[in-house]
PDB file of N, CA, C and O in Angstrom:
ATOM      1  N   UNK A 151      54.470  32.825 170.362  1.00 78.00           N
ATOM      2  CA  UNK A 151      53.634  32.773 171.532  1.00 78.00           C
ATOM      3  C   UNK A 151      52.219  32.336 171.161  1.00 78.00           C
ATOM      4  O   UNK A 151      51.751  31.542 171.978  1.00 78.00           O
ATOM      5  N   UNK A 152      51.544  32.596 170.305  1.00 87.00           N
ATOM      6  CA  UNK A 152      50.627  32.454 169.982  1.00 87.00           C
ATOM      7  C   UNK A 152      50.139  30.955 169.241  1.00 87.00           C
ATOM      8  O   UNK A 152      48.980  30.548 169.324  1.00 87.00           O
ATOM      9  N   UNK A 153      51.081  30.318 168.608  1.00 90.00           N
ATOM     10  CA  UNK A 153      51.377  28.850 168.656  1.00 90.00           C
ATOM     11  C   UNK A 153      50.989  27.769 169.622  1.00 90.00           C
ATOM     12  O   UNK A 153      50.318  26.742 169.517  1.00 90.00           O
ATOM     13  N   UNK A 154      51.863  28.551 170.936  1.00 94.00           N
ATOM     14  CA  UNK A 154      51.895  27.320 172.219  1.00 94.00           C
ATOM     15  C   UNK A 154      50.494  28.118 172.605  1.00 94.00           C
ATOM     16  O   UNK A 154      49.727  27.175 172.797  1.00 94.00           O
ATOM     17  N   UNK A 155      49.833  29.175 172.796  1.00 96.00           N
ATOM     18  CA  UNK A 155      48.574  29.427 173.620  1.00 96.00           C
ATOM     19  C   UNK A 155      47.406  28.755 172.859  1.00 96.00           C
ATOM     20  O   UNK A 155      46.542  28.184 173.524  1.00 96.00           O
ATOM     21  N   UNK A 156      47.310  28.788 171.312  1.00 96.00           N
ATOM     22  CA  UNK A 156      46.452  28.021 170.483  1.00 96.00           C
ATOM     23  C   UNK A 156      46.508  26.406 170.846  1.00 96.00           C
ATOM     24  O   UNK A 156      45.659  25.566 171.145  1.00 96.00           O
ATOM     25  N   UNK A 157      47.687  26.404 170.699  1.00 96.00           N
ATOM     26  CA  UNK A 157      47.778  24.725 171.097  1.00 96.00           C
ATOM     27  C   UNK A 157      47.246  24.185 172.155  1.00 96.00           C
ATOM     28  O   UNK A 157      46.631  23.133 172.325  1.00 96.00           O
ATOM     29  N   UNK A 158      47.674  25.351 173.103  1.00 97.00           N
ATOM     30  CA  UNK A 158      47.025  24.435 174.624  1.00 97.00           C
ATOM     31  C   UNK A 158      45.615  24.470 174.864  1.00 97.00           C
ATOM     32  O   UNK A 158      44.974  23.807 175.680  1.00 97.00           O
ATOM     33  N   UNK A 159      45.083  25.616 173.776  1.00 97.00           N
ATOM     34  CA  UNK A 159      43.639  25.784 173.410  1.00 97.00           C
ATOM     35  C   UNK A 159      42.865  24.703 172.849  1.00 97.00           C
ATOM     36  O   UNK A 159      41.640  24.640 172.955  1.00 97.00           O
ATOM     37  N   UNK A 160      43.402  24.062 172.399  1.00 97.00           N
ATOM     38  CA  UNK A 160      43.265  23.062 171.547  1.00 97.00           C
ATOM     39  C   UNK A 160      43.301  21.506 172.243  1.00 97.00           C
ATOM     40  O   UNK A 160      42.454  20.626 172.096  1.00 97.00           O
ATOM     41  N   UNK A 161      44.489  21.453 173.007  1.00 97.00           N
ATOM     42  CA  UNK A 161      44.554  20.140 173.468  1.00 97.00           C
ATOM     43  C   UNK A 161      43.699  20.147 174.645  1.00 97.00           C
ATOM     44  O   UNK A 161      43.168  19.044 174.779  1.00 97.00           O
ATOM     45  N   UNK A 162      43.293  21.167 175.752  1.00 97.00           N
ATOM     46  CA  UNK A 162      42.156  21.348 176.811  1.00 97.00           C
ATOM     47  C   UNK A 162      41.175  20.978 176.660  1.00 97.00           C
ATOM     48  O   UNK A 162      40.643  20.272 177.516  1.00 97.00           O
ATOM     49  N   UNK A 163      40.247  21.479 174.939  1.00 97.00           N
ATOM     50  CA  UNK A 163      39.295  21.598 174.536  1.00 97.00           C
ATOM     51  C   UNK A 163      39.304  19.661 174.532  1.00 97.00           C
ATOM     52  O   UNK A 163      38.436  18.985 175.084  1.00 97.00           O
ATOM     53  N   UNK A 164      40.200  19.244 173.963  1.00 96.00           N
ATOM     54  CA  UNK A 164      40.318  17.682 173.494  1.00 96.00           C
ATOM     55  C   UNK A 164      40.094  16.896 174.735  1.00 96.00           C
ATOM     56  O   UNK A 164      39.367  15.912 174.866  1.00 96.00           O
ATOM     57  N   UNK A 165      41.068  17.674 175.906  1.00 97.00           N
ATOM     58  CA  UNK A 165      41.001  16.410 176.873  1.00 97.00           C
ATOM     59  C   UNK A 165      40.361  16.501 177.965  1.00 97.00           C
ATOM     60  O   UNK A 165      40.543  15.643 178.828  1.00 97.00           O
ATOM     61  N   UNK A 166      39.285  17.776 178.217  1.00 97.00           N
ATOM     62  CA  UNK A 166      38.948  18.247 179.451  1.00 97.00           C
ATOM     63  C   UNK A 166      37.237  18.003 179.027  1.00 97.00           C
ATOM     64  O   UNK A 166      36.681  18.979 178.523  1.00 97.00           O
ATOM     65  N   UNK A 167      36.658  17.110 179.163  1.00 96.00           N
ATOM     66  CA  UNK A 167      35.550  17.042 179.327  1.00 96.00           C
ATOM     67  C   UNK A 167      34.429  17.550 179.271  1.00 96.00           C
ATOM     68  O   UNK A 167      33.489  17.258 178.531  1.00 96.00           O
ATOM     69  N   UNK A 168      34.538  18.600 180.337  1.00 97.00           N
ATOM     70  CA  UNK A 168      33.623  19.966 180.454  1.00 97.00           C
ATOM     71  C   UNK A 168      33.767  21.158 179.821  1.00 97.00           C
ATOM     72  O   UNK A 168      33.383  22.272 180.177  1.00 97.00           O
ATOM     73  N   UNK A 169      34.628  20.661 178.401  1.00 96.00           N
ATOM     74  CA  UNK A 169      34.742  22.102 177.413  1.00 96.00           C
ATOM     75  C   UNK A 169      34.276  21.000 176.157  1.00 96.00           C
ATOM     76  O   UNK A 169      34.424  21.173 174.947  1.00 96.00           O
ATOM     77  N   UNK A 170      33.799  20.071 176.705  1.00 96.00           N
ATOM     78  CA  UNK A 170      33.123  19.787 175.260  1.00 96.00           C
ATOM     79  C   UNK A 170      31.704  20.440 174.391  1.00 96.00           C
ATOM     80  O   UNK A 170      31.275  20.084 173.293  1.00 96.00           O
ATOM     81  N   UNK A 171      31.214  21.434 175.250  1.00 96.00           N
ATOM     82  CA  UNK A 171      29.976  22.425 174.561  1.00 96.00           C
ATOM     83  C   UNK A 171      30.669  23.161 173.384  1.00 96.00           C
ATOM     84  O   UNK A 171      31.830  23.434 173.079  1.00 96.00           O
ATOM     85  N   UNK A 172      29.049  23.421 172.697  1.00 96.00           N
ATOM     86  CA  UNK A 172      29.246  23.917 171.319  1.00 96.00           C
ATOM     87  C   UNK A 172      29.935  24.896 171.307  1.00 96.00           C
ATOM     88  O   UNK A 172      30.320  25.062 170.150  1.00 96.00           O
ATOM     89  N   UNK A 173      30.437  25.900 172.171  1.00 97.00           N
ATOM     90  CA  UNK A 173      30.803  27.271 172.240  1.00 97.00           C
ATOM     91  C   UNK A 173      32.530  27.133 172.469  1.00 97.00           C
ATOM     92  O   UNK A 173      33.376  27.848 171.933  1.00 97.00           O
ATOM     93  N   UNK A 174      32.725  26.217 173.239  1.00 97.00           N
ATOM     94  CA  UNK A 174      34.351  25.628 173.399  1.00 97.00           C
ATOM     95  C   UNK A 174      34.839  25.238 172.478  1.00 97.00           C
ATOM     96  O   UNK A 174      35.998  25.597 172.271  1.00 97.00           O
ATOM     97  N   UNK A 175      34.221  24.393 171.580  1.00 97.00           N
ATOM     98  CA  UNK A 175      34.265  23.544 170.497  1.00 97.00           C
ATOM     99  C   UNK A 175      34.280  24.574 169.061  1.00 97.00           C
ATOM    100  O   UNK A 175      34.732  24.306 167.947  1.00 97.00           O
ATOM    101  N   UNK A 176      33.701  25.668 169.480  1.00 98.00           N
ATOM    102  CA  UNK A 176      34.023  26.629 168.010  1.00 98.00           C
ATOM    103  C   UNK A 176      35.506  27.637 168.547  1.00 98.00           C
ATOM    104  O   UNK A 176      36.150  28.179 167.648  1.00 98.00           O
ATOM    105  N   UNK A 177      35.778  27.750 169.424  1.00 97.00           N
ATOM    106  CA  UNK A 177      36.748  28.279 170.169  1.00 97.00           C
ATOM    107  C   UNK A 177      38.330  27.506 169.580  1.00 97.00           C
ATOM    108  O   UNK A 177      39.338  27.887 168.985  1.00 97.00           O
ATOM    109  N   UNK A 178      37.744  26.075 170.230  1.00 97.00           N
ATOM    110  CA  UNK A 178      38.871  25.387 169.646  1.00 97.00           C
ATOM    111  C   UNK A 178      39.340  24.914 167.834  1.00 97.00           C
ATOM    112  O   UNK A 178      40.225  24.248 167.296  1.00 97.00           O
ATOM    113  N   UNK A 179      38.243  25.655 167.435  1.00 97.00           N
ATOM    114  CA  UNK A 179      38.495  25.500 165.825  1.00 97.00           C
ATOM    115  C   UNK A 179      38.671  26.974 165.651  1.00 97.00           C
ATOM    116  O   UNK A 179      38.746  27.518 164.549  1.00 97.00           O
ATOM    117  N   UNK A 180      38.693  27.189 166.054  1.00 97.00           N
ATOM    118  CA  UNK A 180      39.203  29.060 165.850  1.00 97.00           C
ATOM    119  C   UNK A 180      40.858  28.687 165.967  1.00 97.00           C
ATOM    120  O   UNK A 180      41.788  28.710 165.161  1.00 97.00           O
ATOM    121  N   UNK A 181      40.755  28.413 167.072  1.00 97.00           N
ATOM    122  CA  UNK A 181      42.619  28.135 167.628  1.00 97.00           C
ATOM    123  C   UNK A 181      43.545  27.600 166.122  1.00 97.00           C
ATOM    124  O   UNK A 181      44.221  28.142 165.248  1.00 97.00           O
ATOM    125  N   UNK A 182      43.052  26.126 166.501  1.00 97.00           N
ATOM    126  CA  UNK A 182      42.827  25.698 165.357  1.00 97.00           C
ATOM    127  C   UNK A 182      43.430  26.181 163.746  1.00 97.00           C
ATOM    128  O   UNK A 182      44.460  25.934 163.118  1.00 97.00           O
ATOM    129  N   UNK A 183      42.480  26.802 163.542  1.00 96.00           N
ATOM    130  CA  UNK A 183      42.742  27.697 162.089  1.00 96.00           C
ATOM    131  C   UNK A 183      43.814  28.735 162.123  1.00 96.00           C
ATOM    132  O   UNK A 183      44.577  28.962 161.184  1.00 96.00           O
ATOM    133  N   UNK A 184      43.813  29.364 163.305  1.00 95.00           N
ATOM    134  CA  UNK A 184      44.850  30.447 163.564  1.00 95.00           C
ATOM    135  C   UNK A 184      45.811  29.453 163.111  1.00 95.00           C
ATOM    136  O   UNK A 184      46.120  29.602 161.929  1.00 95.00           O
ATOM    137  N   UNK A 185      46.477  28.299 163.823  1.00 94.00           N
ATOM    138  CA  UNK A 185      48.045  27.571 164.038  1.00 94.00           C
ATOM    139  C   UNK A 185      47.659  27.507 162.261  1.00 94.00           C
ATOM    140  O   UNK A 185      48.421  28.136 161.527  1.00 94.00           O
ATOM    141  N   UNK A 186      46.797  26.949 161.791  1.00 93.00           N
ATOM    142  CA  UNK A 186      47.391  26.688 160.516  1.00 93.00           C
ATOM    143  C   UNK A 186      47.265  28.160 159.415  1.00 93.00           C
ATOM    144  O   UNK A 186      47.310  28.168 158.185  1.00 93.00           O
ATOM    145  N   UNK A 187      47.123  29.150 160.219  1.00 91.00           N
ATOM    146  CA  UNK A 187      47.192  30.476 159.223  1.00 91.00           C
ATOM    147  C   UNK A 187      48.757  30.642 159.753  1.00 91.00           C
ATOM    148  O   UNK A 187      49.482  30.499 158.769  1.00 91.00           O
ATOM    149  N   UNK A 188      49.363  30.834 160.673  1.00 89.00           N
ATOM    150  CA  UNK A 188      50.744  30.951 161.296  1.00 89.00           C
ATOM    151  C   UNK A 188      51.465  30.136 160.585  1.00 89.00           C
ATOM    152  O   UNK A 188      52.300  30.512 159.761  1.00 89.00           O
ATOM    153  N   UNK A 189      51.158  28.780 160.889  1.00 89.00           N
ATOM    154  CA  UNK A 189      52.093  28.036 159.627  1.00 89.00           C
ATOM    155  C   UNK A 189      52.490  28.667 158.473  1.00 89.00           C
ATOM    156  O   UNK A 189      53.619  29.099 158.241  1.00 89.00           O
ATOM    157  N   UNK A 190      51.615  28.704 157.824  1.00 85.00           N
ATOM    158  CA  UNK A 190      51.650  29.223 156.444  1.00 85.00           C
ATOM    159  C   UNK A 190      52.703  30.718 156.211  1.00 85.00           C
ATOM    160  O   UNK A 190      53.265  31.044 155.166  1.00 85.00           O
ATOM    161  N   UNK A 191      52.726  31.306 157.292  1.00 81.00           N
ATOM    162  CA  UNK A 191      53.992  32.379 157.108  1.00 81.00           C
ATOM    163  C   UNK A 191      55.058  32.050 157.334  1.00 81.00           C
ATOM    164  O   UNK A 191      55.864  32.969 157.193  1.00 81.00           O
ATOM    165  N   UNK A 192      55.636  30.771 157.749  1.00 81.00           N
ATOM    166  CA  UNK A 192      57.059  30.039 157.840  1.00 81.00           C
ATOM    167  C   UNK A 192      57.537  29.962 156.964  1.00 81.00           C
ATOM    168  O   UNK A 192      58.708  30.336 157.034  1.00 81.00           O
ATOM    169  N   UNK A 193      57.044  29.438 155.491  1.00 80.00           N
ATOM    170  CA  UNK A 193      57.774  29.515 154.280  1.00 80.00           C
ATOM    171  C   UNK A 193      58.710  30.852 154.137  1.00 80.00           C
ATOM    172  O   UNK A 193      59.924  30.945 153.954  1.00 80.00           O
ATOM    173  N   UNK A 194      57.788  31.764 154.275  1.00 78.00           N
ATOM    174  CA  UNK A 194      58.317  33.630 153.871  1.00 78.00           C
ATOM    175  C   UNK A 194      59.372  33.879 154.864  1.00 78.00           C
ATOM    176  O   UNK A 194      60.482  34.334 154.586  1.00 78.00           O
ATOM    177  N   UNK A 195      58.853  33.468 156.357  1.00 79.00           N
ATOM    178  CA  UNK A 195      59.936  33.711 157.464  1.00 79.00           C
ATOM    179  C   UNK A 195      61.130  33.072 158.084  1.00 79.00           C
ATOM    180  O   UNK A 195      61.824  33.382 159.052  1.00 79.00           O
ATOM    181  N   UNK A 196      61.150  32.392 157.498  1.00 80.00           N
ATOM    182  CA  UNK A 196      62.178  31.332 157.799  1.00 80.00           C
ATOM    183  C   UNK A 196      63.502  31.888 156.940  1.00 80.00           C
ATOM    184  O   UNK A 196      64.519  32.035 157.617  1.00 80.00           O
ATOM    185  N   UNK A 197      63.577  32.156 155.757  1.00 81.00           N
ATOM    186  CA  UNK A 197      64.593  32.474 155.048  1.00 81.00           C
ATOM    187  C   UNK A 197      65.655  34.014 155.630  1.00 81.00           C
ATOM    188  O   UNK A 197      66.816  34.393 155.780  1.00 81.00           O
ATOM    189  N   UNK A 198      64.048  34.489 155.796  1.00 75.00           N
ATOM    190  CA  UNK A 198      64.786  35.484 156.646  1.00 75.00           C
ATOM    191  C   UNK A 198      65.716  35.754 158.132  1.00 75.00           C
ATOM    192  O   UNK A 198      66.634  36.528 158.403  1.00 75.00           O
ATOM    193  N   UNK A 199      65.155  34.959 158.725  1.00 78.00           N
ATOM    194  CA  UNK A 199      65.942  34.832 160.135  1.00 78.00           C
ATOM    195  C   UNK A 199      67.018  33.495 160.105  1.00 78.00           C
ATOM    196  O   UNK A 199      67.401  32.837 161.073  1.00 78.00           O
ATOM    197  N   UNK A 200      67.319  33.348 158.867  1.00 82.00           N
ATOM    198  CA  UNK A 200      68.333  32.157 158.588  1.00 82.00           C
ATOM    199  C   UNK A 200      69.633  32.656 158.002  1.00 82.00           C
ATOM    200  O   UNK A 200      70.727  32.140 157.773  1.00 82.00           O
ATOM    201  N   UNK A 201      69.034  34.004 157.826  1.00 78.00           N
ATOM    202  CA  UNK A 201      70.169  34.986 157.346  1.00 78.00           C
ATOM    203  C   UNK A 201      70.285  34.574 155.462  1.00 78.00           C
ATOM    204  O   UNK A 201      70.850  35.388 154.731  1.00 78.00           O
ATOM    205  N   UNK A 202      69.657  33.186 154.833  1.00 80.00           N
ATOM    206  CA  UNK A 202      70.053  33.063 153.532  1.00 80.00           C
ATOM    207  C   UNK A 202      68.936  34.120 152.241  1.00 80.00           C
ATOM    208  O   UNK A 202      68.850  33.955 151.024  1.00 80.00           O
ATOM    209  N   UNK A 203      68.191  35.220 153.179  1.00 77.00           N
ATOM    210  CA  UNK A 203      67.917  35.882 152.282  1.00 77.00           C
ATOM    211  C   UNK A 203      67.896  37.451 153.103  1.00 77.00           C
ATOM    212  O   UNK A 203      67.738  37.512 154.323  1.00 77.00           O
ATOM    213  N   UNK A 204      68.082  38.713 152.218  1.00 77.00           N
ATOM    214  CA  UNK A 204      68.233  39.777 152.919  1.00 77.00           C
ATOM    215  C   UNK A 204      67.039  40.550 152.657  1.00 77.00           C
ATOM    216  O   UNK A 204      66.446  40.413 151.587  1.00 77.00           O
ATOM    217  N   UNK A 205      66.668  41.294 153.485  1.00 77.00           N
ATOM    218  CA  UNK A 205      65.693  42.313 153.360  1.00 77.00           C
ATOM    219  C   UNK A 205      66.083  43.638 153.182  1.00 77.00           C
ATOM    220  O   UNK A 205      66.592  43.796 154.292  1.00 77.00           O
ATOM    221  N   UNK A 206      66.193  44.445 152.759  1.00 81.00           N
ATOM    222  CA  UNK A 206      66.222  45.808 152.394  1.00 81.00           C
ATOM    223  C   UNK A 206      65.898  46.528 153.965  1.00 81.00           C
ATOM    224  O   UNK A 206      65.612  45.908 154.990  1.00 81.00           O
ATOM    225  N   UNK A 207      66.041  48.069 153.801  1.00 83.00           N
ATOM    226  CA  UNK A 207      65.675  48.649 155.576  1.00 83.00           C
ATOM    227  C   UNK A 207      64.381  48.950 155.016  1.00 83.00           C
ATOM    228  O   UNK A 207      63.537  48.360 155.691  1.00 83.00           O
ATOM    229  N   UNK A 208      63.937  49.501 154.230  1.00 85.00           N
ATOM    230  CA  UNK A 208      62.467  49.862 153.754  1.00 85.00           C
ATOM    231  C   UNK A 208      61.524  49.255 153.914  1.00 85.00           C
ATOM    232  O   UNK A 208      60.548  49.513 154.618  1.00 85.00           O
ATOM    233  N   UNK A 209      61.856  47.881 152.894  1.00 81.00           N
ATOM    234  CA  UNK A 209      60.481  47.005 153.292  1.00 81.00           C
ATOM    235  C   UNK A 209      60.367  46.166 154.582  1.00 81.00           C
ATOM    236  O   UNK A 209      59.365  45.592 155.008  1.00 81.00           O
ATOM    237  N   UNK A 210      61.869  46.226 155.228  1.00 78.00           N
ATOM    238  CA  UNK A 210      61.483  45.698 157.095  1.00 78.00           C
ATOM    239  C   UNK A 210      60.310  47.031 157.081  1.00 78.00           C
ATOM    240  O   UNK A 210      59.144  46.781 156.778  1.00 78.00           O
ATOM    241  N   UNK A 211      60.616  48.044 157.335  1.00 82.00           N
ATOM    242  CA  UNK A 211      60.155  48.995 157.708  1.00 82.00           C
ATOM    243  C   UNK A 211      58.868  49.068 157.364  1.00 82.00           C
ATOM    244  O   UNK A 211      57.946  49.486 158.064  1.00 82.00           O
ATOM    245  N   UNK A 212      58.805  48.517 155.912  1.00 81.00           N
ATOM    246  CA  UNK A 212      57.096  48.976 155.748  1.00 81.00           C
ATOM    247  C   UNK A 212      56.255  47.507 155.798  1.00 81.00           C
ATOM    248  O   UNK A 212      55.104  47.423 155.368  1.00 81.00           O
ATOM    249  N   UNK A 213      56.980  46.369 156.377  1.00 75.00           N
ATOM    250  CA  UNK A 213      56.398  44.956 156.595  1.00 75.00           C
ATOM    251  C   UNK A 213      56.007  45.336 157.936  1.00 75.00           C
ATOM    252  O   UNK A 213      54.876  44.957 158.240  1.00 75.00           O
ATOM    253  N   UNK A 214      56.802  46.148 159.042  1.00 79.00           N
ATOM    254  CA  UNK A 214      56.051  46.406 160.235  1.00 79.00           C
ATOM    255  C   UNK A 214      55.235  47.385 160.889  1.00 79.00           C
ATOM    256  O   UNK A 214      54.950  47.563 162.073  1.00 79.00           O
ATOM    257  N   UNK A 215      54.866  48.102 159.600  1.00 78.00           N
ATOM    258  CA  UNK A 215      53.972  48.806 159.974  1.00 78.00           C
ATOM    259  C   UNK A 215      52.206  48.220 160.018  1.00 78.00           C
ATOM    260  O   UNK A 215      51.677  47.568 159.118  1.00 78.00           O
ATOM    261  N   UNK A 216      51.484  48.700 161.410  1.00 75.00           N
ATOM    262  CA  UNK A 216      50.522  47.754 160.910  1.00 75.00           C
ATOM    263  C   UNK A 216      49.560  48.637 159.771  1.00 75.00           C
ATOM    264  O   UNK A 216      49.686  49.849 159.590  1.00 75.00           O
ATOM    265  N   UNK A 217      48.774  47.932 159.194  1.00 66.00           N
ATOM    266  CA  UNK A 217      47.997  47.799 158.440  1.00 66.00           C
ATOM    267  C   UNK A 217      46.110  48.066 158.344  1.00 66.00           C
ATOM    268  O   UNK A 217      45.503  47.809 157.305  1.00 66.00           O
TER     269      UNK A 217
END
């Protein structure tokens, strides 16, 4: 979810004119950085919901606890 809401954050900021101020414009590099911090956990998550690697019940357990 947070993918497609960054994104559309992103492409608004690009094509809507009246979000071209400095304050929109750091908004949309916020977005921005988020999609490519999200990326970066696909490597780790992908294996897992592909079923070709298993997780233990523990460390599910202690991966969702927050922090």
């Amino acid at each position: 979810m947070g993918l497609c809401t960054n994104s559309l954050i992103v492409v608004a900021t690009i094509k809507t004119k009246s979000l071209h101020s400095t304050c929109n414009i750091l908004i949309a590099f916020c977005a921005f950085s988020d999609i490519v911090h999200q990326m970066g956990h696909l490597p780790k998550i992908l294996p897992i919901f592909e079923g070709t690697v298993e997780i233990s019940s523990i460390a599910c357990s202690i991966s969702q606890v927050p922090r």
